[in-house]
PDB file of C-alpha atoms in Angstrom:
ATOM      1  CA  MET A   1     105.135  80.991  92.417  1.00  0.00           C
ATOM      2  CA  VAL A   2     102.245  83.208  91.325  1.00  0.00           C
ATOM      3  CA  HIS A   3     102.319  86.815  92.501  1.00  0.00           C
ATOM      4  CA  THR A   4      99.213  88.982  92.715  1.00  0.00           C
ATOM      5  CA  LEU A   5      99.391  92.740  92.207  1.00  0.00           C
ATOM      6  CA  VAL A   6      96.663  95.384  92.148  1.00  0.00           C
ATOM      7  CA  SER A   7      96.728  98.956  90.859  1.00  0.00           C
ATOM      8  CA  TRP A   8      94.008 101.565  91.508  1.00  0.00           C
ATOM      9  CA  ASN A   9      93.424 105.267  91.042  1.00  0.00           C
ATOM     10  CA  ILE A  10      91.542 105.883  94.281  1.00  0.00           C
ATOM     11  CA  ASP A  11      90.772 109.595  93.712  1.00  0.00           C
ATOM     12  CA  SER A  12      91.564 110.627  97.322  1.00  0.00           C
ATOM     13  CA  LEU A  13      92.561 108.319 100.144  1.00  0.00           C
ATOM     14  CA  ASN A  14      90.862 110.651 102.596  1.00  0.00           C
ATOM     15  CA  ALA A  15      87.509 110.505 100.843  1.00  0.00           C
ATOM     16  CA  ALA A  16      87.638 106.718 100.541  1.00  0.00           C
ATOM     17  CA  LEU A  17      88.790 105.946 104.079  1.00  0.00           C
ATOM     18  CA  LEU A  18      87.322 108.718 106.222  1.00  0.00           C
ATOM     19  CA  GLY A  19      84.546 110.225 104.123  1.00  0.00           C
ATOM     20  CA  LYS A  20      80.875 110.054 105.092  1.00  0.00           C
ATOM     21  CA  SER A  21      79.239 110.201 101.660  1.00  0.00           C
ATOM     22  CA  SER A  22      77.557 107.336  99.832  1.00  0.00           C
ATOM     23  CA  ARG A  23      80.420 107.369  97.327  1.00  0.00           C
ATOM     24  CA  SER A  24      82.917 107.021 100.186  1.00  0.00           C
ATOM     25  CA  ALA A  25      81.053 103.941 101.350  1.00  0.00           C
ATOM     26  CA  LEU A  26      81.326 102.467  97.856  1.00  0.00           C
ATOM     27  CA  SER A  27      85.036 103.310  97.767  1.00  0.00           C
ATOM     28  CA  LEU A  28      85.593 101.614 101.102  1.00  0.00           C
ATOM     29  CA  LYS A  29      84.027  98.445  99.718  1.00  0.00           C
ATOM     30  CA  VAL A  30      86.600  98.544  96.925  1.00  0.00           C
ATOM     31  CA  VAL A  31      89.382  98.797  99.505  1.00  0.00           C
ATOM     32  CA  GLU A  32      87.946  95.691 101.153  1.00  0.00           C
ATOM     33  CA  THR A  33      87.768  93.917  97.799  1.00  0.00           C
ATOM     34  CA  ILE A  34      91.437  94.655  97.152  1.00  0.00           C
ATOM     35  CA  ARG A  35      92.361  93.400 100.618  1.00  0.00           C
ATOM     36  CA  ASP A  36      90.441  90.180  99.995  1.00  0.00           C
ATOM     37  CA  LEU A  37      92.406  89.552  96.796  1.00  0.00           C
ATOM     38  CA  ASP A  38      95.403  89.040  99.121  1.00  0.00           C
ATOM     39  CA  PRO A  39      97.847  90.904  96.864  1.00  0.00           C
ATOM     40  CA  ASP A  40     101.597  90.942  97.207  1.00  0.00           C
ATOM     41  CA  VAL A  41     101.770  94.553  96.028  1.00  0.00           C
ATOM     42  CA  VAL A  42      99.163  97.305  95.854  1.00  0.00           C
ATOM     43  CA  ALA A  43      99.810 100.494  93.872  1.00  0.00           C
ATOM     44  CA  ILE A  44      97.544 103.509  94.401  1.00  0.00           C
ATOM     45  CA  GLN A  45      97.369 106.685  92.356  1.00  0.00           C
ATOM     46  CA  GLU A  46      95.795 110.086  93.049  1.00  0.00           C
ATOM     47  CA  THR A  47      96.133 109.788  96.806  1.00  0.00           C
ATOM     48  CA  LYS A  48      95.801 113.571  97.300  1.00  0.00           C
ATOM     49  CA  LEU A  49      97.768 113.500 100.555  1.00  0.00           C
ATOM     50  CA  ASN A  50      98.977 116.963 101.526  1.00  0.00           C
ATOM     51  CA  GLY A  51     101.555 118.479 103.841  1.00  0.00           C
ATOM     52  CA  ASP A  52      99.346 118.277 106.930  1.00  0.00           C
ATOM     53  CA  GLN A  53     101.339 115.584 108.718  1.00  0.00           C
ATOM     54  CA  LYS A  54      98.748 114.910 111.432  1.00  0.00           C
ATOM     55  CA  LYS A  55      95.894 114.559 108.973  1.00  0.00           C
ATOM     56  CA  SER A  56      97.950 112.410 106.599  1.00  0.00           C
ATOM     57  CA  ALA A  57      99.043 110.169 109.477  1.00  0.00           C
ATOM     58  CA  GLY A  58      95.389 109.602 110.352  1.00  0.00           C
ATOM     59  CA  ILE A  59      94.534 108.707 106.776  1.00  0.00           C
ATOM     60  CA  LEU A  60      97.434 106.262 106.504  1.00  0.00           C
ATOM     61  CA  LYS A  61      96.556 104.718 109.856  1.00  0.00           C
ATOM     62  CA  ALA A  62      93.053 104.069 108.549  1.00  0.00           C
ATOM     63  CA  LEU A  63      94.500 102.455 105.417  1.00  0.00           C
ATOM     64  CA  MET A  64      96.843 100.193 107.337  1.00  0.00           C
ATOM     65  CA  ARG A  65      93.976  98.757 109.376  1.00  0.00           C
ATOM     66  CA  TYR A  66      93.076  96.940 106.171  1.00  0.00           C
ATOM     67  CA  PHE A  67      96.674  95.991 105.371  1.00  0.00           C
ATOM     68  CA  PRO A  68      98.420  95.239 108.680  1.00  0.00           C
ATOM     69  CA  ASP A  69     100.894  92.822 107.112  1.00  0.00           C
ATOM     70  CA  TYR A  70     102.182  95.345 104.598  1.00  0.00           C
ATOM     71  CA  GLN A  71     104.762  98.096 104.451  1.00  0.00           C
ATOM     72  CA  GLU A  72     103.608 101.439 103.062  1.00  0.00           C
ATOM     73  CA  VAL A  73     105.573 104.017 101.059  1.00  0.00           C
ATOM     74  CA  ASN A  74     104.189 107.136  99.429  1.00  0.00           C
ATOM     75  CA  ARG A  75     105.055 110.210  97.444  1.00  0.00           C
ATOM     76  CA  ARG A  76     103.215 113.517  97.646  1.00  0.00           C
ATOM     77  CA  SER A  77     102.965 116.614  95.547  1.00  0.00           C
ATOM     78  CA  GLU A  78     105.294 119.323  96.818  1.00  0.00           C
ATOM     79  CA  ALA A  79     106.264 122.904  95.978  1.00  0.00           C
ATOM     80  CA  PRO A  80     106.374 124.382  93.439  1.00  0.00           C
ATOM     81  CA  ALA A  81     103.444 122.107  92.530  1.00  0.00           C
ATOM     82  CA  ARG A  82     100.263 122.534  94.521  1.00  0.00           C
ATOM     83  CA  THR A  83      99.866 120.298  97.549  1.00  0.00           C
ATOM     84  CA  GLY A  84      97.037 117.830  98.017  1.00  0.00           C
ATOM     85  CA  TYR A  85      97.250 117.031  94.297  1.00  0.00           C
ATOM     86  CA  ALA A  86      98.052 113.786  92.466  1.00  0.00           C
ATOM     87  CA  GLY A  87     100.331 111.600  94.629  1.00  0.00           C
ATOM     88  CA  THR A  88     101.111 107.880  94.617  1.00  0.00           C
ATOM     89  CA  LEU A  89     101.441 105.141  97.239  1.00  0.00           C
ATOM     90  CA  MET A  90     102.526 101.521  97.284  1.00  0.00           C
ATOM     91  CA  LEU A  91     101.977  98.693  99.743  1.00  0.00           C
ATOM     92  CA  TYR A  92     104.081  95.559  99.701  1.00  0.00           C
ATOM     93  CA  ARG A  93     103.807  92.458 101.819  1.00  0.00           C
ATOM     94  CA  LYS A  94     106.317  92.428 104.675  1.00  0.00           C
ATOM     95  CA  SER A  95     107.216  88.818 103.897  1.00  0.00           C
ATOM     96  CA  LEU A  96     108.631  89.838 100.503  1.00  0.00           C
ATOM     97  CA  PRO A  97     112.317  90.631 100.125  1.00  0.00           C
ATOM     98  CA  GLU A  98     112.831  94.235 101.235  1.00  0.00           C
ATOM     99  CA  PRO A  99     112.755  96.384  98.079  1.00  0.00           C
ATOM    100  CA  SER A 100     114.752  99.489  97.349  1.00  0.00           C
ATOM    101  CA  VAL A 101     112.328 102.422  97.057  1.00  0.00           C
ATOM    102  CA  THR A 102     112.882 105.303  94.659  1.00  0.00           C
ATOM    103  CA  ARG A 103     110.865 108.419  93.876  1.00  0.00           C
ATOM    104  CA  PRO A 104     112.005 109.061  90.309  1.00  0.00           C
ATOM    105  CA  ARG A 105     112.492 112.469  88.765  1.00  0.00           C
ATOM    106  CA  ILE A 106     112.496 111.930  85.027  1.00  0.00           C
ATOM    107  CA  GLY A 107     113.249 115.416  83.726  1.00  0.00           C
ATOM    108  CA  ALA A 108     109.603 116.199  83.015  1.00  0.00           C
ATOM    109  CA  PRO A 109     108.472 119.765  82.215  1.00  0.00           C
ATOM    110  CA  ASP A 110     106.309 122.203  84.163  1.00  0.00           C
ATOM    111  CA  THR A 111     105.823 120.972  87.765  1.00  0.00           C
ATOM    112  CA  MET A 112     105.211 117.371  86.717  1.00  0.00           C
ATOM    113  CA  ASP A 113     108.257 115.981  88.549  1.00  0.00           C
ATOM    114  CA  ASP A 114     107.034 117.645  91.751  1.00  0.00           C
ATOM    115  CA  GLU A 115     103.511 116.226  91.650  1.00  0.00           C
ATOM    116  CA  GLY A 116     104.304 112.866  93.247  1.00  0.00           C
ATOM    117  CA  ARG A 117     103.401 110.922  90.146  1.00  0.00           C
ATOM    118  CA  MET A 118     105.819 107.980  90.316  1.00  0.00           C
ATOM    119  CA  LEU A 119     107.067 105.379  92.795  1.00  0.00           C
ATOM    120  CA  THR A 120     109.338 102.432  92.054  1.00  0.00           C
ATOM    121  CA  LEU A 121     110.134  99.326  94.084  1.00  0.00           C
ATOM    122  CA  GLU A 122     113.218  97.350  93.132  1.00  0.00           C
ATOM    123  CA  PHE A 123     113.016  93.700  94.145  1.00  0.00           C
ATOM    124  CA  PRO A 124     115.787  91.152  93.531  1.00  0.00           C
ATOM    125  CA  ASP A 125     114.201  89.879  90.303  1.00  0.00           C
ATOM    126  CA  CYS A 126     112.194  92.814  88.971  1.00  0.00           C
ATOM    127  CA  PHE A 127     111.063  96.411  89.240  1.00  0.00           C
ATOM    128  CA  VAL A 128     107.467  97.270  90.149  1.00  0.00           C
ATOM    129  CA  THR A 129     106.685 100.863  89.282  1.00  0.00           C
ATOM    130  CA  THR A 130     103.489 102.885  89.349  1.00  0.00           C
ATOM    131  CA  VAL A 131     102.577 106.075  87.519  1.00  0.00           C
ATOM    132  CA  TYR A 132      99.817 108.659  87.514  1.00  0.00           C
ATOM    133  CA  THR A 133     100.329 110.192  84.082  1.00  0.00           C
ATOM    134  CA  PRO A 134      99.480 113.897  83.781  1.00  0.00           C
ATOM    135  CA  ASN A 135      96.133 114.638  82.173  1.00  0.00           C
ATOM    136  CA  SER A 136      96.290 116.894  79.120  1.00  0.00           C
ATOM    137  CA  GLY A 137      93.535 118.958  80.674  1.00  0.00           C
ATOM    138  CA  SER A 138      90.477 120.864  79.572  1.00  0.00           C
ATOM    139  CA  GLY A 139      91.083 122.394  76.180  1.00  0.00           C
ATOM    140  CA  LEU A 140      94.253 120.287  75.928  1.00  0.00           C
ATOM    141  CA  VAL A 141      96.157 123.065  77.716  1.00  0.00           C
ATOM    142  CA  ARG A 142      98.751 120.582  78.958  1.00  0.00           C
ATOM    143  CA  LEU A 143      99.024 118.446  75.831  1.00  0.00           C
ATOM    144  CA  LYS A 144     102.481 119.677  74.807  1.00  0.00           C
ATOM    145  CA  PRO A 145     104.177 119.101  78.202  1.00  0.00           C
ATOM    146  CA  ARG A 146     102.280 115.819  78.467  1.00  0.00           C
ATOM    147  CA  GLY A 147     104.024 114.698  75.287  1.00  0.00           C
ATOM    148  CA  VAL A 148     107.406 115.510  76.812  1.00  0.00           C
ATOM    149  CA  TRP A 149     106.391 113.587  79.942  1.00  0.00           C
ATOM    150  CA  ASP A 150     105.539 110.556  77.797  1.00  0.00           C
ATOM    151  CA  ASP A 151     108.990 110.641  76.195  1.00  0.00           C
ATOM    152  CA  CYS A 152     110.735 111.007  79.563  1.00  0.00           C
ATOM    153  CA  TYR A 153     108.687 108.198  81.071  1.00  0.00           C
ATOM    154  CA  ARG A 154     109.422 105.863  78.158  1.00  0.00           C
ATOM    155  CA  HIS A 155     113.141 106.476  78.498  1.00  0.00           C
ATOM    156  CA  TYR A 156     112.926 105.849  82.240  1.00  0.00           C
ATOM    157  CA  LEU A 157     111.212 102.472  81.751  1.00  0.00           C
ATOM    158  CA  GLN A 158     113.784 101.518  79.143  1.00  0.00           C
ATOM    159  CA  GLU A 159     116.556 102.258  81.638  1.00  0.00           C
ATOM    160  CA  LEU A 160     114.896  99.994  84.192  1.00  0.00           C
ATOM    161  CA  ASP A 161     114.271  97.284  81.609  1.00  0.00           C
ATOM    162  CA  ALA A 162     117.964  97.237  80.697  1.00  0.00           C
ATOM    163  CA  ARG A 163     118.701  96.146  84.284  1.00  0.00           C
ATOM    164  CA  LYS A 164     115.896  93.660  85.052  1.00  0.00           C
ATOM    165  CA  PRO A 165     112.277  92.956  84.052  1.00  0.00           C
ATOM    166  CA  VAL A 166     109.675  95.642  84.739  1.00  0.00           C
ATOM    167  CA  LEU A 167     106.064  95.540  85.917  1.00  0.00           C
ATOM    168  CA  ALA A 168     104.610  99.010  85.275  1.00  0.00           C
ATOM    169  CA  CYS A 169     101.114  99.963  86.324  1.00  0.00           C
ATOM    170  CA  GLY A 170      98.865 102.912  86.863  1.00  0.00           C
ATOM    171  CA  ASP A 171      96.549 105.469  85.366  1.00  0.00           C
ATOM    172  CA  PHE A 172      98.200 106.256  82.030  1.00  0.00           C
ATOM    173  CA  ASN A 173      95.439 108.693  81.021  1.00  0.00           C
ATOM    174  CA  VAL A 174      95.214 107.355  77.483  1.00  0.00           C
ATOM    175  CA  ALA A 175      92.970 104.929  75.647  1.00  0.00           C
ATOM    176  CA  HIS A 176      95.393 103.442  73.142  1.00  0.00           C
ATOM    177  CA  GLU A 177      93.157 102.103  70.375  1.00  0.00           C
ATOM    178  CA  GLU A 178      89.595 102.727  69.256  1.00  0.00           C
ATOM    179  CA  ILE A 179      88.595  99.438  70.878  1.00  0.00           C
ATOM    180  CA  ASP A 180      89.736 100.885  74.231  1.00  0.00           C
ATOM    181  CA  ILE A 181      86.983 103.505  74.336  1.00  0.00           C
ATOM    182  CA  ALA A 182      83.224 103.219  73.954  1.00  0.00           C
ATOM    183  CA  ASN A 183      82.784 106.289  71.736  1.00  0.00           C
ATOM    184  CA  PRO A 184      85.957 106.856  69.707  1.00  0.00           C
ATOM    185  CA  ALA A 185      84.401 108.936  66.934  1.00  0.00           C
ATOM    186  CA  SER A 186      83.384 111.772  69.260  1.00  0.00           C
ATOM    187  CA  ASN A 187      86.570 111.811  71.350  1.00  0.00           C
ATOM    188  CA  HIS A 188      89.463 112.253  68.930  1.00  0.00           C
ATOM    189  CA  HIS A 189      90.090 115.738  70.316  1.00  0.00           C
ATOM    190  CA  SER A 190      89.482 114.824  73.965  1.00  0.00           C
ATOM    191  CA  ALA A 191      92.236 114.562  76.563  1.00  0.00           C
ATOM    192  CA  GLY A 192      93.249 110.914  76.750  1.00  0.00           C
ATOM    193  CA  PHE A 193      92.388 110.082  73.141  1.00  0.00           C
ATOM    194  CA  THR A 194      94.299 112.561  71.019  1.00  0.00           C
ATOM    195  CA  ASP A 195      96.501 111.305  68.211  1.00  0.00           C
ATOM    196  CA  GLN A 196      99.586 112.476  70.126  1.00  0.00           C
ATOM    197  CA  GLU A 197      98.758 110.603  73.330  1.00  0.00           C
ATOM    198  CA  ARG A 198      97.856 107.426  71.496  1.00  0.00           C
ATOM    199  CA  GLU A 199     101.020 107.594  69.388  1.00  0.00           C
ATOM    200  CA  LYS A 200     103.195 108.101  72.472  1.00  0.00           C
ATOM    201  CA  PHE A 201     101.626 105.070  74.164  1.00  0.00           C
ATOM    202  CA  GLY A 202     102.311 103.045  71.038  1.00  0.00           C
ATOM    203  CA  LEU A 203     105.945 104.120  71.182  1.00  0.00           C
ATOM    204  CA  LEU A 204     106.077 102.912  74.793  1.00  0.00           C
ATOM    205  CA  LEU A 205     104.863  99.475  73.767  1.00  0.00           C
ATOM    206  CA  ASP A 206     107.286  99.438  70.835  1.00  0.00           C
ATOM    207  CA  ALA A 207     110.120 100.146  73.294  1.00  0.00           C
ATOM    208  CA  GLY A 208     109.792  96.633  74.715  1.00  0.00           C
ATOM    209  CA  PHE A 209     106.615  96.495  76.797  1.00  0.00           C
ATOM    210  CA  THR A 210     103.403  94.472  76.634  1.00  0.00           C
ATOM    211  CA  ASP A 211      99.868  95.616  77.399  1.00  0.00           C
ATOM    212  CA  THR A 212      98.967  92.548  79.461  1.00  0.00           C
ATOM    213  CA  PHE A 213      95.201  92.957  79.143  1.00  0.00           C
ATOM    214  CA  ARG A 214      95.513  92.722  75.373  1.00  0.00           C
ATOM    215  CA  LYS A 215      97.998  89.857  75.736  1.00  0.00           C
ATOM    216  CA  ILE A 216      95.347  87.837  77.586  1.00  0.00           C
ATOM    217  CA  HIS A 217      92.126  89.099  76.011  1.00  0.00           C
ATOM    218  CA  GLY A 218      93.146  89.940  72.463  1.00  0.00           C
ATOM    219  CA  ASP A 219      90.982  92.467  70.609  1.00  0.00           C
ATOM    220  CA  ALA A 220      88.026  92.309  73.006  1.00  0.00           C
ATOM    221  CA  ALA A 221      85.902  95.430  72.567  1.00  0.00           C
ATOM    222  CA  GLY A 222      83.261  96.575  75.033  1.00  0.00           C
ATOM    223  CA  PHE A 223      83.134  93.287  76.907  1.00  0.00           C
ATOM    224  CA  TYR A 224      85.249  90.183  77.477  1.00  0.00           C
ATOM    225  CA  ASP A 225      84.612  86.844  79.191  1.00  0.00           C
ATOM    226  CA  ASP A 226      80.907  86.491  79.902  1.00  0.00           C
ATOM    227  CA  ARG A 227      79.926  90.137  79.434  1.00  0.00           C
ATOM    228  CA  ARG A 228      82.523  91.669  81.745  1.00  0.00           C
ATOM    229  CA  SER A 229      83.421  95.227  80.780  1.00  0.00           C
ATOM    230  CA  ILE A 230      86.882  95.907  79.429  1.00  0.00           C
ATOM    231  CA  TYR A 231      86.833  99.510  80.661  1.00  0.00           C
ATOM    232  CA  THR A 232      88.706 100.821  83.685  1.00  0.00           C
ATOM    233  CA  TRP A 233      87.119 104.295  83.967  1.00  0.00           C
ATOM    234  CA  PHE A 234      83.550 105.563  83.871  1.00  0.00           C
ATOM    235  CA  ALA A 235      82.832 109.283  84.111  1.00  0.00           C
ATOM    236  CA  GLN A 236      81.124 110.285  87.344  1.00  0.00           C
ATOM    237  CA  ARG A 237      79.468 113.211  85.600  1.00  0.00           C
ATOM    238  CA  ALA A 238      77.545 110.809  83.375  1.00  0.00           C
ATOM    239  CA  PRO A 239      75.316 108.915  85.840  1.00  0.00           C
ATOM    240  CA  LYS A 240      74.484 106.133  83.389  1.00  0.00           C
ATOM    241  CA  SER A 241      77.979 105.674  81.943  1.00  0.00           C
ATOM    242  CA  LYS A 242      78.572 102.418  83.791  1.00  0.00           C
ATOM    243  CA  ILE A 243      75.083 101.050  83.194  1.00  0.00           C
ATOM    244  CA  ASN A 244      75.542 101.775  79.487  1.00  0.00           C
ATOM    245  CA  ASN A 245      79.142 100.493  79.478  1.00  0.00           C
ATOM    246  CA  SER A 246      80.261 103.852  78.125  1.00  0.00           C
ATOM    247  CA  GLY A 247      83.813 103.825  79.477  1.00  0.00           C
ATOM    248  CA  TRP A 248      87.505 104.147  78.725  1.00  0.00           C
ATOM    249  CA  ARG A 249      90.374 101.708  79.252  1.00  0.00           C
ATOM    250  CA  ILE A 250      93.114 104.018  80.556  1.00  0.00           C
ATOM    251  CA  ASP A 251      94.617 101.982  83.433  1.00  0.00           C
ATOM    252  CA  TYR A 252      97.208  99.360  82.550  1.00  0.00           C
ATOM    253  CA  TRP A 253      99.556  96.669  83.724  1.00  0.00           C
ATOM    254  CA  LEU A 254     102.535  96.627  81.373  1.00  0.00           C
ATOM    255  CA  THR A 255     105.391  94.149  81.573  1.00  0.00           C
ATOM    256  CA  SER A 256     108.718  93.787  79.851  1.00  0.00           C
ATOM    257  CA  ASN A 257     108.130  91.725  76.734  1.00  0.00           C
ATOM    258  CA  ARG A 258     110.404  88.937  77.943  1.00  0.00           C
ATOM    259  CA  ILE A 259     108.154  88.090  80.904  1.00  0.00           C
ATOM    260  CA  ALA A 260     104.750  88.740  79.302  1.00  0.00           C
ATOM    261  CA  ASP A 261     104.144  85.016  78.751  1.00  0.00           C
ATOM    262  CA  GLN A 262     104.251  84.532  82.529  1.00  0.00           C
ATOM    263  CA  VAL A 263     101.094  86.624  83.020  1.00  0.00           C
ATOM    264  CA  SER A 264      98.046  84.497  83.788  1.00  0.00           C
ATOM    265  CA  THR A 265      95.511  87.214  84.704  1.00  0.00           C
ATOM    266  CA  SER A 266      95.116  90.857  83.735  1.00  0.00           C
ATOM    267  CA  GLU A 267      91.694  92.421  84.177  1.00  0.00           C
ATOM    268  CA  PRO A 268      89.611  95.125  85.849  1.00  0.00           C
ATOM    269  CA  VAL A 269      88.194  94.401  89.317  1.00  0.00           C
ATOM    270  CA  ASP A 270      84.437  94.757  89.800  1.00  0.00           C
ATOM    271  CA  THR A 271      83.446  97.841  91.826  1.00  0.00           C
ATOM    272  CA  GLY A 272      79.678  97.423  91.811  1.00  0.00           C
ATOM    273  CA  GLU A 273      77.832 100.737  91.515  1.00  0.00           C
ATOM    274  CA  ARG A 274      80.936 102.887  92.019  1.00  0.00           C
ATOM    275  CA  GLN A 275      81.962 104.870  88.947  1.00  0.00           C
ATOM    276  CA  ASP A 276      85.336 106.496  88.240  1.00  0.00           C
ATOM    277  CA  HIS A 277      88.397 104.178  88.092  1.00  0.00           C
ATOM    278  CA  LEU A 278      88.321 100.418  88.626  1.00  0.00           C
ATOM    279  CA  PRO A 279      91.287  98.624  90.164  1.00  0.00           C
ATOM    280  CA  ILE A 280      93.210  96.381  87.803  1.00  0.00           C
ATOM    281  CA  LEU A 281      94.474  92.950  88.774  1.00  0.00           C
ATOM    282  CA  LEU A 282      97.637  91.208  87.583  1.00  0.00           C
ATOM    283  CA  ARG A 283      98.731  87.662  88.352  1.00  0.00           C
ATOM    284  CA  ILE A 284     102.148  86.627  87.138  1.00  0.00           C
TER     285      ILE A 284
END
């Protein structure tokens, strides 16, 4: 049986589902695209849900209109972290075996464990886990704690992998190799492309995990398969970044090495004119 899974950094559920801007309309089309892919599991990062229960309930109700046959679980940022920040959510088809849901705390520094950055579903045959990795920030002010996060996260995935195969997805906030970014030469000191972040991601792969896009598409740079962009993020502040294919590949589907050969599809999902993150599709 082939399973379909989608991961997406939505950059605010509220803006996508209830917003009135032109960008909100583009985001809503992406939600519809994901629905039409008929996925078994959907993982969403940067939900930005806050502690306002009534408002959050309205946002989730709007989401579930698109996914009536799914169960929803989420994790929000909570004190001492600021609310309405980061956050993750997962949808899984109700016809699947009921998973065990965990909201891992991995011993990360600062308020990172309180920012709602991870959710894990344990199914009978595998774990599906999503992550919104902390950004190192302007001026790399969070680079040091980000490195500790990367170590804690790697150890967490290894613990899961020792029990059963892992499918790990999300916004990892790092372009691993120079071929994963349009302009490597000018970004070696930028958050998401520092030597430290790239090295830590390499250590994660060395710990027993496969970057499934590279497994399928090899060393494709810039484009793959009939001029389709490899990148998963285009800066909103650069209006022509998508037109010029000036992007970063920072969203990933990783799998335990021992099941990587079962992956048949791993690729970004077209979002038309919308910039920012693209969803990423996995079929296994």
